[in-house]
Coordinates of C-alpha atoms in Angstrom, one line a residue:
M1 CA 122.4 100.2 131.4
A2 CA 120.3 100.1 128.0
S3 CA 121.3 102.2 125.3
D4 CA 119.4 105.2 123.5
E5 CA 118.6 102.6 120.6
E6 CA 117.2 100.1 122.9
Y7 CA 115.0 102.9 124.5
M8 CA 113.8 104.1 121.0
R9 CA 113.0 100.4 119.9
L10 CA 110.6 100.4 123.0
A11 CA 109.0 103.4 121.6
L12 CA 108.6 102.0 118.3
A13 CA 107.0 98.8 119.6
A14 CA 104.6 101.0 121.5
A15 CA 103.9 103.0 118.5
R16 CA 102.8 99.7 116.4
K17 CA 100.1 99.1 119.2
A18 CA 97.8 101.6 117.5
G19 CA 97.1 99.7 114.5
N20 CA 94.8 101.6 111.9
A21 CA 93.0 103.6 114.7
T22 CA 94.9 106.7 114.3
W23 CA 93.3 107.4 111.1
R24 CA 94.7 110.6 109.5
N25 CA 97.1 111.0 112.3
P26 CA 100.6 109.2 112.5
R27 CA 101.5 106.4 114.7
V28 CA 103.7 107.6 117.2
G29 CA 105.2 106.1 120.5
S30 CA 107.3 107.2 123.3
C31 CA 109.5 105.7 126.2
L32 CA 110.5 107.9 129.2
V33 CA 113.6 106.9 131.0
K34 CA 115.2 108.2 134.3
D35 CA 118.5 107.1 135.9
G36 CA 118.9 104.1 133.6
K37 CA 115.2 102.7 134.2
V38 CA 112.0 102.7 132.0
L39 CA 109.4 104.5 133.9
A40 CA 106.7 104.5 131.3
T41 CA 105.8 103.8 127.6
G42 CA 102.8 105.3 125.7
F43 CA 101.3 105.7 122.1
H44 CA 99.0 107.6 120.4
Q45 CA 96.0 105.3 120.6
H46 CA 93.3 106.7 118.3
Y47 CA 92.6 109.8 116.1
G48 CA 91.7 112.7 118.3
G49 CA 93.1 110.8 121.6
F50 CA 96.3 112.0 123.6
H51 CA 99.3 111.9 121.6
A52 CA 102.2 109.5 122.6
E53 CA 103.9 112.1 124.6
R54 CA 101.0 113.1 126.7
D55 CA 99.9 109.2 127.1
T56 CA 103.4 108.6 128.7
I57 CA 103.7 111.9 130.8
S58 CA 100.2 111.3 132.3
K59 CA 101.2 108.1 133.8
L60 CA 104.0 109.8 136.0
T61 CA 104.6 112.1 138.8
P62 CA 106.3 115.4 138.7
E63 CA 109.1 114.1 140.6
Q64 CA 109.7 111.2 138.2
L65 CA 109.6 113.6 135.2
S66 CA 112.1 116.0 136.6
N67 CA 115.5 115.5 134.8
S68 CA 114.4 112.5 132.8
T69 CA 114.7 111.6 129.1
I70 CA 111.8 111.0 126.6
Y71 CA 112.3 109.1 123.4
V72 CA 109.8 109.7 120.7
T73 CA 109.3 108.3 117.4
L74 CA 108.1 111.3 115.6
E75 CA 109.1 115.0 116.4
P76 CA 106.6 116.4 119.1
C77 CA 103.8 118.7 117.7
C78 CA 104.1 122.5 118.5
H79 CA 100.7 123.7 117.4
Y80 CA 97.2 123.1 118.5
G81 CA 95.0 120.6 116.8
K82 CA 92.8 117.8 118.5
Q83 CA 95.2 117.9 121.2
P84 CA 97.4 121.0 122.7
P85 CA 101.1 121.0 121.5
C86 CA 103.3 118.2 123.0
T87 CA 106.4 120.4 123.0
Q88 CA 104.9 122.7 125.6
L89 CA 104.2 119.8 127.8
I90 CA 107.3 118.3 127.6
I91 CA 108.7 121.7 128.5
D92 CA 106.6 122.3 131.4
S93 CA 107.0 118.5 132.7
G94 CA 110.7 119.3 133.7
I95 CA 112.2 116.6 131.2
K96 CA 115.7 117.5 130.4
R97 CA 116.5 115.5 127.1
V98 CA 114.3 114.5 124.2
V99 CA 115.4 111.9 121.5
V100 CA 113.6 111.9 118.4
G101 CA 113.3 109.4 115.8
E102 CA 112.0 111.0 112.7
T103 CA 111.4 114.7 111.7
D104 CA 107.6 115.3 111.2
P105 CA 107.0 115.9 107.6
H106 CA 103.7 118.0 108.2
S107 CA 104.7 121.6 107.3
L108 CA 102.9 122.6 110.6
V109 CA 105.4 120.9 112.6
T110 CA 108.5 120.3 110.6
G111 CA 111.7 121.2 112.5
K112 CA 109.5 123.7 114.6
G113 CA 108.7 121.2 117.4
I114 CA 112.6 120.6 117.7
A115 CA 113.5 124.3 117.7
A116 CA 110.8 125.1 120.2
L117 CA 112.3 122.4 122.6
R118 CA 115.9 123.5 122.1
Q119 CA 114.9 127.1 122.5
A120 CA 113.6 126.2 126.0
G121 CA 117.0 124.6 126.8
L122 CA 116.2 121.2 126.6
E123 CA 118.8 118.7 125.0
V124 CA 117.5 117.3 121.7
S125 CA 119.0 114.4 119.7
T126 CA 117.3 113.5 116.2
G127 CA 117.7 110.9 113.6
L128 CA 118.0 107.8 115.9
L129 CA 116.4 104.8 114.0
A130 CA 114.9 107.2 111.7
K131 CA 114.2 104.6 108.9
E132 CA 112.3 102.5 111.3
A133 CA 110.2 105.3 112.5
S134 CA 109.3 106.5 109.0
Q135 CA 108.3 103.0 108.1
L136 CA 105.3 103.4 110.6
N137 CA 103.9 106.0 108.7
E138 CA 104.9 105.6 104.9
H139 CA 101.3 106.8 103.7
Y140 CA 101.3 109.9 106.2
N141 CA 104.8 110.8 104.9
Y142 CA 104.3 110.2 101.5
F143 CA 101.2 112.5 101.5
Y144 CA 102.9 115.4 103.3
Q145 CA 106.1 115.3 101.4
T146 CA 104.4 115.2 97.9
G147 CA 100.7 116.3 98.5
L148 CA 99.6 113.2 96.8
S149 CA 97.8 110.0 98.1
Y150 CA 99.9 107.0 98.5
V151 CA 98.5 104.3 96.0
T152 CA 98.7 100.4 96.3
L153 CA 97.6 98.6 93.4
K154 CA 95.9 95.4 94.1
Q155 CA 95.0 92.7 91.7
A156 CA 93.7 89.1 92.1
M157 CA 94.6 86.9 88.7
T158 CA 95.0 83.5 87.7
L159 CA 98.0 81.7 86.1
D160 CA 96.9 82.7 82.8
H161 CA 96.8 86.3 83.6
M162 CA 93.0 86.7 83.8
L163 CA 91.0 88.9 86.3
A164 CA 87.4 87.8 85.7
K165 CA 85.2 86.0 83.3
K166 CA 83.9 88.6 80.9
G167 CA 81.1 90.8 82.1
V168 CA 80.7 88.2 84.9
R169 CA 81.4 88.5 88.7
T170 CA 84.2 85.9 89.2
A171 CA 85.9 84.7 92.5
I172 CA 89.5 84.3 91.7
T173 CA 91.2 83.5 94.9
G174 CA 90.2 81.3 97.9
A175 CA 88.7 82.3 101.3
E176 CA 92.2 83.1 102.9
A177 CA 93.1 85.7 100.5
W178 CA 89.5 87.1 100.7
T179 CA 90.1 87.7 104.4
R180 CA 93.6 88.9 103.8
V181 CA 92.2 91.6 101.4
H182 CA 89.8 92.8 104.0
Q183 CA 92.2 93.1 106.5
E184 CA 94.4 95.0 104.1
R185 CA 91.6 97.6 103.2
A186 CA 91.8 98.9 106.9
G187 CA 95.3 100.0 106.5
Y188 CA 94.2 102.6 103.9
Q189 CA 91.9 105.9 103.6
A190 CA 90.2 104.9 100.4
V191 CA 89.5 102.0 98.3
L192 CA 89.1 102.8 94.7
I193 CA 87.4 100.8 91.8
G194 CA 86.1 101.7 88.5
S195 CA 82.2 101.9 87.2
E196 CA 82.8 98.5 85.4
T197 CA 83.6 96.9 88.6
A198 CA 81.1 98.5 90.7
I199 CA 78.3 97.4 88.0
I200 CA 79.4 93.5 87.6
D201 CA 80.4 92.9 91.1
D202 CA 78.1 95.1 93.1
P203 CA 80.9 95.2 95.9
L204 CA 80.4 96.5 99.4
L205 CA 84.1 97.3 99.6
L206 CA 84.3 97.1 103.4
T207 CA 87.2 96.0 105.9
S208 CA 86.8 93.2 108.6
E209 CA 88.3 95.8 111.2
D210 CA 85.6 97.7 113.5
L211 CA 87.1 101.0 112.4
V212 CA 85.5 104.5 113.4
H213 CA 87.0 105.9 110.3
P214 CA 86.6 103.0 107.9
P215 CA 88.0 103.7 104.3
V216 CA 85.8 105.6 101.8
R217 CA 84.5 103.8 99.0
V218 CA 85.6 105.6 95.7
V219 CA 84.2 104.8 92.3
L220 CA 85.8 106.6 89.1
D221 CA 82.6 106.9 87.0
R222 CA 83.6 109.6 84.2
R223 CA 80.5 108.7 82.2
G224 CA 78.0 108.7 84.8
R225 CA 77.1 104.9 84.0
L226 CA 76.0 104.5 87.7
L227 CA 73.0 106.7 87.2
E228 CA 71.5 103.5 85.5
H229 CA 72.4 101.4 88.6
L230 CA 71.4 103.3 91.6
D231 CA 70.3 100.1 93.4
L232 CA 74.0 99.2 93.9
R233 CA 74.8 98.3 97.6
L234 CA 77.5 101.2 97.5
F235 CA 74.5 103.4 97.4
S236 CA 72.7 102.1 100.1
D237 CA 75.0 100.7 102.7
K238 CA 75.7 103.1 105.4
R239 CA 78.6 101.4 107.1
A240 CA 81.2 103.7 105.1
E241 CA 80.9 106.7 102.7
T242 CA 80.8 106.3 99.0
W243 CA 82.3 109.0 96.8
I244 CA 81.6 109.2 93.0
L245 CA 84.1 111.1 90.9
T246 CA 82.4 111.8 87.6
E247 CA 82.3 114.3 84.4
N248 CA 78.6 113.7 83.9
P249 CA 76.9 116.8 85.2
A250 CA 73.6 115.0 85.8
F251 CA 75.3 113.2 88.8
L252 CA 75.6 116.5 90.3
E253 CA 71.8 117.1 90.3
Q254 CA 70.9 113.6 91.4
D255 CA 69.3 113.5 94.9
M256 CA 71.7 111.1 97.0
P257 CA 71.8 109.4 100.6
K258 CA 73.8 111.2 102.9
Q259 CA 76.7 108.9 103.1
V260 CA 77.3 109.3 99.2
K261 CA 79.1 112.3 97.9
I262 CA 79.5 113.3 94.3
F263 CA 82.6 115.2 93.0
A264 CA 83.2 116.7 89.7
L265 CA 85.9 115.8 87.3
S266 CA 87.3 118.6 85.0
D267 CA 88.9 116.3 82.6
G268 CA 89.3 112.3 82.2
K269 CA 92.8 112.3 83.7
I270 CA 93.3 109.6 86.3
S271 CA 95.9 112.2 87.9
T272 CA 92.8 114.6 88.4
S273 CA 90.8 111.8 90.3
I274 CA 93.9 111.0 92.5
K275 CA 94.3 114.9 93.4
I276 CA 90.6 115.4 94.3
L277 CA 91.1 112.7 96.8
A278 CA 94.6 114.2 98.0
D279 CA 92.8 117.5 98.4
Q280 CA 89.9 115.9 100.5
G281 CA 92.7 114.9 102.6
V282 CA 93.0 111.1 101.7
Q283 CA 96.4 110.1 102.6
S284 CA 96.1 106.4 101.1
V285 CA 94.2 104.5 98.3
Y286 CA 93.8 100.7 97.9
A287 CA 93.0 100.4 94.3
E288 CA 91.1 97.3 93.4
G289 CA 89.7 98.3 90.1
G290 CA 89.8 96.4 86.8
A291 CA 92.8 96.4 84.3
H292 CA 91.8 99.8 82.5
L293 CA 91.9 101.6 86.1
Q294 CA 95.2 99.8 86.7
E295 CA 96.8 100.8 83.7
S296 CA 95.9 104.2 83.8
L297 CA 97.3 104.7 87.4
L298 CA 100.5 102.9 86.4
A299 CA 100.9 104.9 82.9
A300 CA 100.6 108.1 85.0
G301 CA 103.2 107.1 87.4
L302 CA 101.0 107.1 90.4
V303 CA 101.2 103.6 91.9
N304 CA 103.8 103.5 94.9
D305 CA 103.5 99.5 95.5
V306 CA 101.7 96.4 94.0
I307 CA 99.9 93.7 95.6
S308 CA 99.3 90.7 93.3
Y309 CA 97.2 87.4 94.6
V310 CA 97.8 84.8 92.0
A311 CA 95.4 81.7 92.0
P312 CA 96.6 78.4 91.0
R313 CA 94.1 77.8 88.2
F314 CA 93.4 78.7 84.5
L315 CA 90.4 80.6 83.6
G316 CA 90.2 80.5 79.9
R317 CA 89.2 83.5 77.9
G318 CA 88.1 86.4 80.1
T319 CA 89.2 89.9 81.2
E320 CA 93.2 90.2 81.1
A321 CA 95.0 91.6 84.1
A322 CA 96.7 95.1 83.8
V323 CA 99.6 95.7 81.5
A324 CA 102.1 98.3 82.1
A325 CA 103.1 100.7 79.4
E326 CA 106.8 100.0 80.1
A327 CA 109.1 97.5 81.9
L328 CA 109.0 98.0 85.9
D329 CA 111.1 96.2 88.1
L330 CA 109.6 95.9 91.7
K331 CA 111.8 96.4 94.7
D332 CA 111.5 94.9 98.4
V333 CA 109.8 91.9 97.0
Q334 CA 107.9 89.6 99.3
T335 CA 106.1 86.4 98.5
E336 CA 103.8 84.6 100.7
Q337 CA 101.3 81.6 100.5
V338 CA 98.1 82.7 101.3
G339 CA 95.8 79.6 101.6
D340 CA 96.1 78.0 98.0
D341 CA 97.1 81.4 96.5
V342 CA 100.4 83.2 96.4
R343 CA 100.6 87.0 97.6
I344 CA 103.4 89.1 95.8
Y345 CA 104.3 92.3 97.1
G346 CA 106.5 94.9 95.4
R347 CA 107.5 98.5 95.8
I348 CA 107.8 100.8 92.8
K349 CA 108.4 104.1 94.5
D350 CA 110.7 104.7 97.5
V351 CA 108.9 106.8 100.2

């Protein structure tokens, strides 16, 4: 007979199938077992759809469910949202035992789902493979634990520490790295740049994945420089929303396309900008801006991890990459060849 851990690993594998489709909801998987046999697995497939528990339970008969055990990577919800509470579904189904990986950090759930199941007389075990379960939803967890957006700083630079030729759009890395960046964006709810990058590069900031909820394109434009550049593609492209964060009141009076939203900044602090994004429910930010934006994020202690693409070339004089105000030793470092370039990942904060 397999162990609880093996059954939970099946639930974890199911959860990973969701990819980025759950958007602001966590990735969750479940596995239902009776008499030592796996009867069904399920997962939360997309935002607004069945939760993992309902997806699994819907595949079985009342007889199969009676006196069974369900393994869930995240604590079952106990409130009404896009879907009714999973705790009540589990109770009504006749399941006798629930094994939970991670306690949900969302204040609407934390501990309440587990308490509801126990109050109904079910046996509940918690914390099984909790670390692995939490890794499924690092952005979600950080957001609900801190109230801040999880920030990844991404940069592409040459061997002489350059980001671009001064004032000119410059391709630093090769096609393979470009493709990888487009894939990475899909794992975040916002892509952040500064006004200088928007003006020089005229980027679209899209992802290669076909998502119902693509990441919002966010431009930090304190002075309102983009008012002189309303022909940028970020204003005309309708494949994702564009948000402008600015201190310039003239922007608030500007007639904008439907997909463009303007947010007023009360001050020039980068922490204020990230707080605005968090207040809008943005759980994760992929910061692709230039050196000034990156240095501001680092200095404010807002960066969770860093992704650097290093190209095997010397650019000569140009725009230098970000310089941290103090020494930072990255953890969990991973180095990978991507085409001719090298991708370096490192974590600054533990989640």
